[in-house]
Tab-separated table of C-alpha atoms in Angstrom:
chain	number	residue	atom	x	y	z
A	1	MET	CA	-10.891	53.859	11.145
A	2	THR	CA	-7.943	52.815	9.025
A	3	ALA	CA	-7.587	53.598	5.360
A	4	THR	CA	-6.316	50.626	3.391
A	5	THR	CA	-4.828	50.119	-0.035
A	6	LYS	CA	-4.953	46.978	-2.138
A	7	SER	CA	-1.538	47.333	-3.740
A	8	PRO	CA	1.959	48.184	-2.500
A	9	PRO	CA	2.928	51.885	-2.501
A	10	ARG	CA	4.431	53.158	-5.717
A	11	SER	CA	7.157	55.723	-6.151
A	12	THR	CA	4.729	58.347	-7.500
A	13	ALA	CA	3.781	61.321	-5.329
A	14	PHE	CA	0.553	61.210	-3.354
A	15	GLN	CA	-1.553	64.260	-4.371
A	16	PRO	CA	-4.711	64.899	-2.308
A	17	ALA	CA	-6.880	67.955	-2.845
A	18	PRO	CA	-5.073	71.031	-1.544
A	19	LEU	CA	-8.040	72.336	0.441
A	20	LEU	CA	-10.547	70.402	2.524
A	21	SER	CA	-14.021	71.647	3.235
A	22	ALA	CA	-15.256	72.215	6.747
A	23	ALA	CA	-17.803	69.487	6.222
A	24	ALA	CA	-15.063	66.977	5.421
A	25	ILE	CA	-13.135	67.920	8.557
A	26	ALA	CA	-16.267	67.572	10.683
A	27	THR	CA	-16.969	64.164	9.178
A	28	ALA	CA	-13.412	63.058	9.891
A	29	LEU	CA	-13.733	64.158	13.512
A	30	LEU	CA	-17.007	62.284	13.934
A	31	LEU	CA	-15.533	59.119	12.468
A	32	GLY	CA	-12.629	59.288	14.855
A	33	GLY	CA	-9.967	59.882	12.216
A	34	CYS	CA	-8.400	57.854	9.421
A	35	ALA	CA	-4.795	56.687	9.254
A	36	VAL	CA	-3.602	57.579	5.778
A	37	GLY	CA	-1.021	55.475	4.002
A	38	PRO	CA	-0.936	51.744	3.239
A	39	ASP	CA	-1.461	49.134	5.926
A	40	TYR	CA	1.542	46.840	6.217
A	41	VAL	CA	1.505	43.367	4.711
A	42	ARG	CA	4.564	41.130	4.959
A	43	PRO	CA	6.288	40.944	1.564
A	44	GLN	CA	5.504	37.701	-0.225
A	45	LEU	CA	8.257	35.240	-1.125
A	46	ASP	CA	8.232	32.200	-3.371
A	47	LEU	CA	9.980	29.731	-1.059
A	48	PRO	CA	10.785	26.099	-1.948
A	49	THR	CA	8.960	23.356	-0.091
A	50	ALA	CA	12.196	21.621	0.947
A	51	TYR	CA	15.948	22.097	0.913
A	52	LYS	CA	18.019	20.781	-1.961
A	53	GLU	CA	20.212	18.868	0.482
A	54	GLN	CA	18.141	16.118	2.066
A	55	GLY	CA	18.859	13.991	5.109
A	56	PRO	CA	19.367	12.082	7.203
A	57	TRP	CA	22.855	11.309	6.003
A	58	LYS	CA	24.790	11.538	9.269
A	59	LYS	CA	25.705	8.727	11.612
A	60	ALA	CA	24.021	8.448	15.003
A	61	GLU	CA	24.770	11.484	17.139
A	62	PRO	CA	24.645	11.906	20.930
A	63	GLY	CA	22.789	15.207	20.959
A	64	GLN	CA	20.217	17.164	19.003
A	65	ILE	CA	19.545	20.888	18.765
A	66	ASP	CA	16.022	22.021	19.597
A	67	SER	CA	14.339	25.250	20.636
A	68	ASN	CA	14.090	24.191	24.288
A	69	GLN	CA	17.809	24.157	25.019
A	70	ARG	CA	20.816	26.366	24.749
A	71	TRP	CA	22.272	25.037	21.519
A	72	TRP	CA	25.920	25.042	22.572
A	73	GLU	CA	25.187	22.535	25.348
A	74	ALA	CA	24.620	19.882	22.661
A	75	TYR	CA	28.425	19.780	22.192
A	76	ARG	CA	28.713	18.477	25.741
A	77	ASP	CA	31.756	20.524	26.614
A	78	PRO	CA	31.602	22.211	30.056
A	79	VAL	CA	34.399	24.612	29.117
A	80	LEU	CA	32.503	25.786	26.028
A	81	ASN	CA	29.329	26.205	28.093
A	82	ASP	CA	31.148	28.382	30.602
A	83	LEU	CA	32.822	30.504	27.913
A	84	ILE	CA	29.551	31.270	26.132
A	85	GLU	CA	27.875	32.197	29.406
A	86	GLN	CA	30.706	34.638	30.047
A	87	ALA	CA	30.363	36.113	26.560
A	88	ASN	CA	26.610	36.556	27.021
A	89	GLN	CA	27.317	38.770	30.009
A	90	ALA	CA	30.502	40.602	29.056
A	91	ASN	CA	30.831	40.825	25.263
A	92	GLN	CA	30.918	44.474	24.242
A	93	ASN	CA	29.086	43.963	20.941
A	94	ILE	CA	26.205	42.338	22.820
A	95	ARG	CA	26.194	45.244	25.253
A	96	LEU	CA	26.116	47.645	22.309
A	97	ALA	CA	23.123	45.808	20.829
A	98	GLU	CA	21.382	45.884	24.214
A	99	ALA	CA	21.952	49.627	24.490
A	100	GLN	CA	20.607	50.141	20.972
A	101	TYR	CA	17.533	48.089	21.868
A	102	ARG	CA	16.853	50.231	24.935
A	103	GLN	CA	17.334	53.326	22.786
A	104	ALA	CA	14.784	52.005	20.273
A	105	GLN	CA	12.331	51.322	23.105
A	106	ALA	CA	12.727	54.896	24.322
A	107	THR	CA	12.180	56.239	20.800
A	108	ALA	CA	8.964	54.223	20.536
A	109	ALA	CA	7.819	55.600	23.904
A	110	ILE	CA	8.474	59.157	22.680
A	111	ALA	CA	6.267	58.533	19.643
A	112	ARG	CA	3.526	57.035	21.800
A	113	ALA	CA	3.618	60.043	24.144
A	114	SER	CA	2.329	62.229	21.278
A	115	LEU	CA	-1.057	60.526	21.618
A	116	TRP	CA	-1.569	62.383	24.897
A	117	PRO	CA	-1.985	66.098	25.614
A	118	THR	CA	0.895	68.244	26.793
A	119	ILE	CA	0.313	69.997	30.102
A	120	GLY	CA	2.494	72.772	31.488
A	121	ALA	CA	2.608	75.307	34.277
A	122	SER	CA	3.958	78.843	34.409
A	123	ALA	CA	4.401	81.545	37.013
A	124	GLY	CA	6.290	84.804	37.203
A	125	PRO	CA	6.258	88.604	37.528
A	126	THR	CA	6.460	91.038	34.618
A	127	ARG	CA	7.449	94.731	34.673
A	128	ALA	CA	6.624	96.879	31.645
A	129	GLN	CA	6.844	100.550	30.728
A	130	THR	CA	3.948	102.286	28.956
A	131	ASN	CA	3.880	105.767	27.396
A	132	SER	CA	0.737	107.894	27.108
A	133	PRO	CA	0.326	111.492	25.809
A	134	THR	CA	-1.784	112.294	28.836
A	135	ALA	CA	-0.356	110.202	31.608
A	136	GLY	CA	3.191	110.144	30.371
A	137	SER	CA	5.575	107.297	31.063
A	138	ARG	CA	4.713	104.816	33.797
A	139	LEU	CA	5.889	101.401	35.037
A	140	THR	CA	3.408	98.597	35.698
A	141	ASP	CA	3.894	95.263	37.414
A	142	THR	CA	1.961	92.143	36.512
A	143	TYR	CA	1.921	88.829	38.340
A	144	ALA	CA	0.638	85.665	36.710
A	145	VAL	CA	0.329	81.968	37.493
A	146	GLY	CA	-1.459	79.329	35.448
A	147	LEU	CA	-1.748	76.006	33.710
A	148	ASN	CA	-1.876	75.336	29.992
A	149	ALA	CA	-2.621	72.275	27.903
A	150	SER	CA	-2.488	71.466	24.210
A	151	TRP	CA	-3.342	68.406	22.171
A	152	GLU	CA	-3.076	67.663	18.469
A	153	ALA	CA	-6.025	65.572	17.284
A	154	ASP	CA	-4.625	62.646	15.324
A	155	ILE	CA	-7.269	62.900	12.589
A	156	TRP	CA	-5.127	61.557	9.767
A	157	GLY	CA	-3.119	59.037	11.761
A	158	ARG	CA	0.247	60.784	11.673
A	159	VAL	CA	0.885	60.000	15.332
A	160	ARG	CA	-0.477	56.466	15.023
A	161	ARG	CA	1.770	55.778	12.055
A	162	SER	CA	4.676	57.208	14.046
A	163	VAL	CA	3.817	54.814	16.875
A	164	GLU	CA	3.706	51.927	14.363
A	165	ASN	CA	7.111	52.977	13.111
A	166	GLY	CA	8.543	53.180	16.621
A	167	ASP	CA	7.128	49.823	17.684
A	168	ALA	CA	8.369	48.085	14.526
A	169	ALA	CA	11.799	49.678	14.903
A	170	SER	CA	11.921	48.543	18.535
A	171	GLN	CA	11.050	44.983	17.502
A	172	ALA	CA	13.694	45.153	14.784
A	173	SER	CA	16.234	46.201	17.397
A	174	ALA	CA	15.187	43.278	19.622
A	175	ALA	CA	15.774	40.930	16.694
A	176	SER	CA	19.100	42.642	16.047
A	177	LEU	CA	20.058	41.935	19.657
A	178	GLY	CA	19.196	38.272	19.109
A	179	ALA	CA	21.289	38.242	15.939
A	180	ALA	CA	24.234	39.829	17.759
A	181	ARG	CA	24.080	37.247	20.528
A	182	LEU	CA	23.817	34.357	18.088
A	183	SER	CA	26.717	35.685	16.028
A	184	ILE	CA	28.966	36.096	19.069
A	185	GLN	CA	28.012	32.677	20.425
A	186	ALA	CA	28.639	30.971	17.081
A	187	THR	CA	31.951	32.759	16.536
A	188	LEU	CA	33.099	31.850	20.035
A	189	ALA	CA	32.075	28.208	19.562
A	190	GLN	CA	33.898	28.010	16.221
A	191	ASN	CA	37.061	29.579	17.641
A	192	TYR	CA	36.959	27.271	20.640
A	193	LEU	CA	36.448	24.141	18.549
A	194	GLN	CA	39.225	25.190	16.174
A	195	LEU	CA	41.484	25.693	19.174
A	196	ARG	CA	40.661	22.184	20.378
A	197	VAL	CA	41.393	20.799	16.920
A	198	THR	CA	44.720	22.629	17.061
A	199	ASP	CA	45.355	20.860	20.385
A	200	LEU	CA	44.705	17.572	18.605
A	201	GLN	CA	47.186	18.535	15.904
A	202	LYS	CA	49.748	19.453	18.545
A	203	ASP	CA	49.190	16.064	20.193
A	204	LEU	CA	49.601	14.381	16.803
A	205	TYR	CA	52.881	16.186	16.154
A	206	ALA	CA	54.109	15.511	19.688
A	207	ARG	CA	53.572	11.782	19.106
A	208	THR	CA	55.166	12.094	15.660
A	209	VAL	CA	58.216	13.845	17.081
A	210	ALA	CA	58.588	11.031	19.629
A	211	ALA	CA	58.345	8.432	16.852
A	212	TYR	CA	60.812	10.316	14.624
A	213	THR	CA	63.198	10.601	17.548
A	214	ARG	CA	63.189	6.832	17.902
A	215	SER	CA	63.758	6.480	14.143
A	216	PHE	CA	66.644	8.938	14.313
A	217	GLN	CA	68.215	6.965	17.171
A	218	LEU	CA	67.705	3.750	15.212
A	219	THR	CA	69.551	5.072	12.178
A	220	ARG	CA	72.421	6.249	14.330
A	221	HIS	CA	72.748	2.850	15.919
A	222	GLN	CA	72.597	1.261	12.481
A	223	TYR	CA	75.215	3.696	11.219
A	224	ASP	CA	77.479	3.026	14.243
A	225	ALA	CA	77.115	-0.698	13.557
A	226	GLY	CA	78.127	-0.130	9.943
A	227	VAL	CA	74.866	-1.352	8.453
A	228	ALA	CA	73.414	2.085	7.504
A	229	LEU	CA	74.594	5.032	5.482
A	230	ARG	CA	75.401	8.455	6.847
A	231	SER	CA	72.716	9.810	4.538
A	232	ASP	CA	70.147	7.731	6.430
A	233	VAL	CA	71.099	9.526	9.645
A	234	ALA	CA	70.882	12.926	7.951
A	235	LEU	CA	67.502	12.072	6.435
A	236	ALA	CA	66.117	10.913	9.793
A	237	GLU	CA	67.360	14.067	11.489
A	238	THR	CA	65.872	16.270	8.750
A	239	GLN	CA	62.506	14.611	9.191
A	240	LEU	CA	62.678	15.001	12.976
A	241	ARG	CA	63.610	18.696	12.872
A	242	ALA	CA	60.851	19.452	10.349
A	243	ALA	CA	58.254	17.817	12.616
A	244	GLN	CA	59.565	19.788	15.604
A	245	ALA	CA	59.259	23.013	13.594
A	246	GLN	CA	55.644	22.190	12.655
A	247	LEU	CA	54.847	21.497	16.299
A	248	ILE	CA	56.213	24.914	17.267
A	249	ASP	CA	54.315	26.590	14.414
A	250	LEU	CA	51.000	25.315	15.761
A	251	ASP	CA	51.541	27.459	18.862
A	252	ALA	CA	51.016	30.584	16.743
A	253	THR	CA	47.627	29.336	15.537
A	254	ARG	CA	46.564	28.314	19.028
A	255	ASN	CA	47.647	31.623	20.558
A	256	GLN	CA	45.701	33.626	17.974
A	257	LEU	CA	42.552	31.599	18.614
A	258	GLU	CA	43.010	32.041	22.351
A	259	HIS	CA	43.367	35.798	21.894
A	260	ALA	CA	40.224	35.912	19.740
A	261	ILE	CA	38.271	34.063	22.431
A	262	ALA	CA	39.493	36.513	25.068
A	263	ILE	CA	38.180	39.477	23.072
A	264	LEU	CA	34.809	37.772	22.618
A	265	LEU	CA	34.681	37.395	26.408
A	266	GLY	CA	35.366	41.098	26.857
A	267	LYS	CA	38.838	40.464	28.268
A	268	ALA	CA	42.343	41.463	27.323
A	269	PRO	CA	44.341	38.560	25.816
A	270	ALA	CA	46.824	38.755	28.691
A	271	ALA	CA	44.014	38.029	31.172
A	272	PHE	CA	42.857	34.801	29.566
A	273	SER	CA	44.234	31.360	28.822
A	274	LEU	CA	42.889	27.876	28.118
A	275	ALA	CA	44.521	24.667	29.266
A	276	PRO	CA	45.392	22.179	26.485
A	277	LEU	CA	42.922	19.496	25.513
A	278	THR	CA	43.090	16.370	27.654
A	279	THR	CA	40.943	14.100	25.469
A	280	ASP	CA	41.373	12.584	22.025
A	281	ALA	CA	39.888	13.122	18.587
A	282	ALA	CA	37.313	10.363	18.995
A	283	ALA	CA	35.841	11.998	22.096
A	284	LEU	CA	35.730	15.421	20.419
A	285	GLN	CA	34.101	13.993	17.309
A	286	ALA	CA	31.431	12.258	19.368
A	287	SER	CA	30.272	15.662	20.598
A	288	MET	CA	28.999	16.800	17.201
A	289	PRO	CA	25.203	17.339	17.468
A	290	ALA	CA	22.471	16.721	14.908
A	291	THR	CA	20.719	19.864	13.720
A	292	PRO	CA	17.140	19.600	12.395
A	293	THR	CA	16.742	22.163	9.628
A	294	GLY	CA	12.952	22.150	9.287
A	295	LEU	CA	11.394	23.717	6.191
A	296	PRO	CA	12.685	26.748	4.277
A	297	SER	CA	9.635	28.715	5.415
A	298	ASP	CA	10.665	28.126	9.034
A	299	LEU	CA	13.589	30.500	8.561
A	300	LEU	CA	11.139	33.427	8.499
A	301	GLU	CA	10.357	32.702	12.158
A	302	ARG	CA	13.684	31.284	13.334
A	303	ARG	CA	16.375	33.671	12.105
A	304	PRO	CA	16.767	36.956	13.987
A	305	ASP	CA	18.393	38.751	11.050
A	306	ILE	CA	15.388	37.919	8.847
A	307	ALA	CA	13.004	39.100	11.575
A	308	ASN	CA	15.044	42.302	11.856
A	309	ALA	CA	14.785	42.969	8.116
A	310	GLU	CA	11.038	42.257	8.111
A	311	ARG	CA	10.379	44.615	11.030
A	312	LEU	CA	12.439	47.350	9.362
A	313	ALA	CA	10.214	46.963	6.305
A	314	ALA	CA	7.169	47.421	8.548
A	315	ALA	CA	8.725	50.548	10.057
A	316	ALA	CA	9.440	51.946	6.603
A	317	ASN	CA	5.844	51.272	5.575
A	318	ALA	CA	4.560	53.267	8.560
A	319	ASN	CA	6.771	56.181	7.522
A	320	ILE	CA	4.794	56.445	4.274
A	321	GLY	CA	1.690	57.215	6.340
A	322	VAL	CA	3.595	59.824	8.329
A	323	ALA	CA	4.744	61.496	5.115
A	324	ARG	CA	1.254	61.484	3.569
A	325	ALA	CA	-0.409	62.876	6.695
A	326	ALA	CA	1.587	66.084	6.144
A	327	TYR	CA	-0.734	66.906	3.190
A	328	PHE	CA	-3.698	67.320	5.529
A	329	PRO	CA	-4.481	70.101	8.016
A	330	ALA	CA	-3.459	69.689	11.637
A	331	LEU	CA	-6.019	70.432	14.342
A	332	THR	CA	-4.603	71.531	17.694
A	333	LEU	CA	-6.778	72.057	20.743
A	334	GLY	CA	-5.512	74.351	23.466
A	335	ALA	CA	-6.672	75.492	26.892
A	336	SER	CA	-5.184	77.592	29.649
A	337	GLY	CA	-6.296	78.977	32.971
A	338	GLY	CA	-4.874	80.820	35.916
A	339	TYR	CA	-4.588	84.170	37.603
A	340	SER	CA	-3.109	87.476	36.451
A	341	GLY	CA	-3.084	90.771	38.344
A	342	ALA	CA	-1.167	93.925	39.152
A	343	SER	CA	-0.743	93.013	42.831
A	344	PHE	CA	0.628	89.790	44.188
A	345	SER	CA	-1.580	90.072	47.296
A	346	GLN	CA	-4.714	90.134	45.120
A	347	LEU	CA	-3.443	87.629	42.558
A	348	PHE	CA	-5.794	84.824	43.547
A	349	ASP	CA	-8.930	86.967	43.848
A	350	THR	CA	-11.813	86.249	41.494
A	351	PRO	CA	-11.299	89.349	39.334
A	352	SER	CA	-7.770	88.145	38.558
A	353	ARG	CA	-8.942	84.832	37.164
A	354	VAL	CA	-8.222	84.304	33.450
A	355	TRP	CA	-8.819	81.432	31.067
A	356	SER	CA	-8.826	80.616	27.387
A	357	LEU	CA	-10.016	77.786	25.186
A	358	GLY	CA	-9.502	77.426	21.462
A	359	ALA	CA	-8.698	75.336	18.444
A	360	THR	CA	-6.202	75.913	15.670
A	361	LEU	CA	-6.486	74.425	12.211
A	362	ALA	CA	-3.264	74.739	10.217
A	363	VAL	CA	-2.404	73.540	6.731
A	364	VAL	CA	0.611	74.136	4.512
A	365	LEU	CA	-0.494	75.700	1.233
A	366	PHE	CA	2.871	75.738	-0.512
A	367	ASP	CA	6.208	74.166	0.400
A	368	GLY	CA	8.015	73.957	-2.908
A	369	GLY	CA	7.399	70.212	-3.252
A	370	ALA	CA	8.920	69.243	0.110
A	371	ARG	CA	5.980	67.016	1.122
A	372	SER	CA	5.956	65.290	-2.245
A	373	ALA	CA	9.690	64.672	-1.932
A	374	ARG	CA	9.266	63.263	1.583
A	375	ASN	CA	6.550	60.921	0.332
A	376	ASP	CA	8.813	59.753	-2.505
A	377	GLN	CA	11.644	59.331	-0.012
A	378	ALA	CA	9.492	57.216	2.346
A	379	THR	CA	8.184	55.085	-0.536
A	380	ALA	CA	11.697	54.484	-1.863
A	381	ALA	CA	12.895	53.595	1.642
A	382	PHE	CA	10.104	51.021	1.912
A	383	ASP	CA	10.973	49.516	-1.472
A	384	GLY	CA	14.599	49.278	-0.359
A	385	ALA	CA	13.617	47.663	2.957
A	386	VAL	CA	11.509	45.065	1.118
A	387	ALA	CA	14.426	44.265	-1.188
A	388	THR	CA	16.735	43.942	1.824
A	389	TYR	CA	14.268	41.602	3.531
A	390	LYS	CA	13.951	39.351	0.489
A	391	GLN	CA	17.722	39.284	-0.022
A	392	THR	CA	18.232	38.400	3.654
A	393	VAL	CA	15.846	35.470	3.276
A	394	LEU	CA	17.669	34.270	0.159
A	395	GLY	CA	20.991	34.607	1.943
A	396	GLY	CA	19.641	32.534	4.834
A	397	LEU	CA	18.522	29.797	2.479
A	398	GLN	CA	21.969	29.777	0.888
A	399	GLU	CA	23.699	29.473	4.256
A	400	VAL	CA	21.588	26.474	5.216
A	401	GLU	CA	22.146	24.769	1.871
A	402	ASP	CA	25.886	25.521	1.951
A	403	ASN	CA	26.386	23.994	5.376
A	404	LEU	CA	24.129	21.019	4.728
A	405	SER	CA	26.143	20.290	1.598
A	406	THR	CA	29.444	20.844	3.401
A	407	LEU	CA	28.532	18.501	6.247
A	408	ARG	CA	27.329	15.800	3.864
A	409	VAL	CA	30.511	15.962	1.770
A	410	LEU	CA	32.794	16.124	4.809
A	411	ASP	CA	31.030	13.160	6.395
A	412	GLN	CA	31.689	11.053	3.304
A	413	GLU	CA	35.220	12.380	2.972
A	414	SER	CA	36.107	11.696	6.610
A	415	GLN	CA	35.003	8.064	6.295
A	416	VAL	CA	37.310	7.556	3.297
A	417	GLN	CA	40.073	9.500	5.034
A	418	ASP	CA	39.866	7.231	8.075
A	419	GLN	CA	40.547	4.282	5.781
A	420	ALA	CA	43.493	6.164	4.268
A	421	VAL	CA	44.920	6.777	7.760
A	422	LYS	CA	44.727	3.088	8.656
A	423	ALA	CA	46.384	2.069	5.400
A	424	ALA	CA	49.151	4.667	5.798
A	425	GLN	CA	49.869	3.589	9.383
A	426	LEU	CA	50.108	-0.052	8.280
A	427	SER	CA	52.476	0.904	5.467
A	428	GLU	CA	54.617	2.863	7.940
A	429	ARG	CA	54.912	-0.063	10.333
A	430	LEU	CA	55.802	-2.492	7.526
A	431	ALA	CA	58.448	-0.195	6.049
A	432	LEU	CA	60.080	0.323	9.447
A	433	SER	CA	60.154	-3.447	10.081
A	434	GLN	CA	61.675	-4.057	6.669
A	435	TYR	CA	64.338	-1.410	7.296
A	436	GLN	CA	65.239	-2.967	10.628
A	437	ALA	CA	65.526	-6.306	8.827
A	438	GLY	CA	67.751	-4.736	6.185
A	439	THR	CA	65.409	-5.479	3.265
A	440	THR	CA	64.612	-1.862	2.288
A	441	THR	CA	66.219	1.575	2.344
A	442	TYR	CA	65.497	4.340	4.801
A	443	ILE	CA	63.999	6.456	2.030
A	444	ALA	CA	61.055	4.031	2.001
A	445	VAL	CA	60.631	4.519	5.752
A	446	VAL	CA	60.685	8.318	5.418
A	447	THR	CA	58.186	8.221	2.575
A	448	THR	CA	55.684	6.088	4.465
A	449	GLN	CA	56.106	8.110	7.647
A	450	ALA	CA	55.468	11.379	5.787
A	451	THR	CA	52.416	9.871	4.102
A	452	SER	CA	51.060	8.630	7.423
A	453	LEU	CA	51.547	12.031	9.076
A	454	THR	CA	49.882	13.862	6.180
A	455	ASN	CA	46.853	11.583	6.286
A	456	GLN	CA	46.484	11.846	10.052
A	457	ARG	CA	46.698	15.631	9.925
A	458	THR	CA	44.143	15.683	7.106
A	459	ALA	CA	41.782	13.589	9.228
A	460	VAL	CA	42.081	16.021	12.136
A	461	THR	CA	41.591	18.977	9.780
A	462	LEU	CA	38.426	17.356	8.412
A	463	LEU	CA	37.139	16.981	11.955
A	464	GLY	CA	37.716	20.676	12.537
A	465	ARG	CA	35.890	21.595	9.335
A	466	GLN	CA	32.957	19.395	10.365
A	467	LEU	CA	32.702	21.037	13.775
A	468	VAL	CA	32.898	24.547	12.327
A	469	ALA	CA	30.280	23.687	9.685
A	470	SER	CA	27.973	22.218	12.327
A	471	VAL	CA	28.090	25.500	14.277
A	472	ALA	CA	27.496	27.434	11.054
A	473	LEU	CA	24.429	25.286	10.328
A	474	ILE	CA	23.065	25.929	13.817
A	475	LYS	CA	23.546	29.652	13.293
A	476	ALA	CA	21.995	29.475	9.801
A	477	THR	CA	18.850	27.854	11.234
A	478	GLY	CA	18.541	30.384	14.079
A	479	GLY	CA	20.085	28.516	17.000
A	480	GLY	CA	16.676	27.944	18.625
A	481	TRP	CA	15.704	31.625	18.333
A	482	THR	CA	12.095	32.435	17.327
A	483	VAL	CA	10.158	35.627	16.625
A	484	ALA	CA	8.473	35.164	20.015
A	485	ASP	CA	11.807	36.217	21.533
A	486	ILE	CA	11.172	39.741	20.238
A	487	ASP	CA	8.569	40.238	22.962
A	488	LYS	CA	10.655	38.649	25.708
A	489	VAL	CA	14.098	39.965	24.817
A	490	SER	CA	16.557	39.703	27.716
A	491	THR	CA	15.294	42.502	29.961
A	492	SER	CA	17.416	41.299	32.848
A	493	ALA	CA	20.581	41.368	30.766
A	494	ALA	CA	19.725	44.823	29.439
A	495	SER	CA	19.068	46.000	33.008
A	496	THR	CA	22.384	44.546	34.136
A	497	THR	CA	24.174	46.390	31.355
A	498	SER	CA	22.406	49.642	32.216
A	499	ASN	CA	23.276	49.325	35.899
A	500	SER	CA	26.923	48.519	35.165
A	501	ALA	CA	27.132	51.511	32.823
A	502	ASN	CA	25.864	53.825	35.581
A	503	LYS	CA	28.458	52.687	38.105
């Protein structure tokens, strides 16, 4: 039988009667025991019926994220797929989370073992000296062998609440493992996509350097022919050297991203490298998937960090029952049997047979308020876990809204920016033609070239921000993870980690 309460536990101390009658104990035994403390109910949240940011607002996409696929495959990049598979197997933070999950499982098994009796065996000789006024001092030998068993009847549900706590904590750890994997996968995907965007920027600057080199050569020829000023040559060279410096500077960004990816793969930076991108911005942009967000209430089932917080609240609730069970007497049943005699040769004869059977009822009469303090501590821990759960849900809603808003704004901005790039490139071509015809100064050429480069780099940067935000949205909506994954958490991966650790 389970004792229930209609309202959440309060921070006041639970004060049962200090002494229980024998009749009450007998009744409790006949009823099979009651689990004291409140039964867990998931904390209620007032969630909106829809997100503030509505869709669809994106252009047609080639892929879509759903719960039946590995989300990173929607980007259609074989290199990214391979990198994430490597991280799933070798990332040290994932291995740490797997080890913590196995530890939580073992802790839950320890709690469950208390439901069963403890059985032990003993054997050994004993020599003792006795003193008697008549017989004087004498030595005696005793030989004994036997079995003993003890079992604490879980009348008040202390052990059952401990099992609830262990199971909920184990499920929370499984969700934490899912959150660790999703975080590593998302971070790796973002770093990889940023690295590819950096490759696009390097390609842009490489083409710009080639164009500026031609402009520099043009001004020199014009200067040698006497139709250009020396300042035109200096200006063209300045522009060329600045572009070359920016191209070199991008190597620092790319190297840092490459090093970060190596660490996520569980490798030293010196043992990892990625070849430069061999495609263009259009191909990379076409890989951006569409991410269905669902309803706000779906986050409760789809985000592992929210599931982790909810299970920790359940574990904290069970601890209240454990703390309150300490107010009641503990009934321990014990039995032992075996042989004990003065001679080893006669040890197993019938006269040497011994046995005992008994029950112990123990209750703490005074502890200086320790039990009351533990109850207050457990209740406060539950209140804190509930607050953490609700805050985690609110944070998840914010992340979804933030990235939906970011993607919508960036989509609109990139369309306008594309028009700006086309206009700047046209202006650059016209200014260069006019300079070659002698109808404008080189300052006009430099100005239009700088404007064109700035707009092209901005367009590439916007693409990078879109890709990073798309990964963040996938992570914010759970990346295809569901609470069902708690019961089927990667046993094979955990076993692989355990085996590798034992080598």
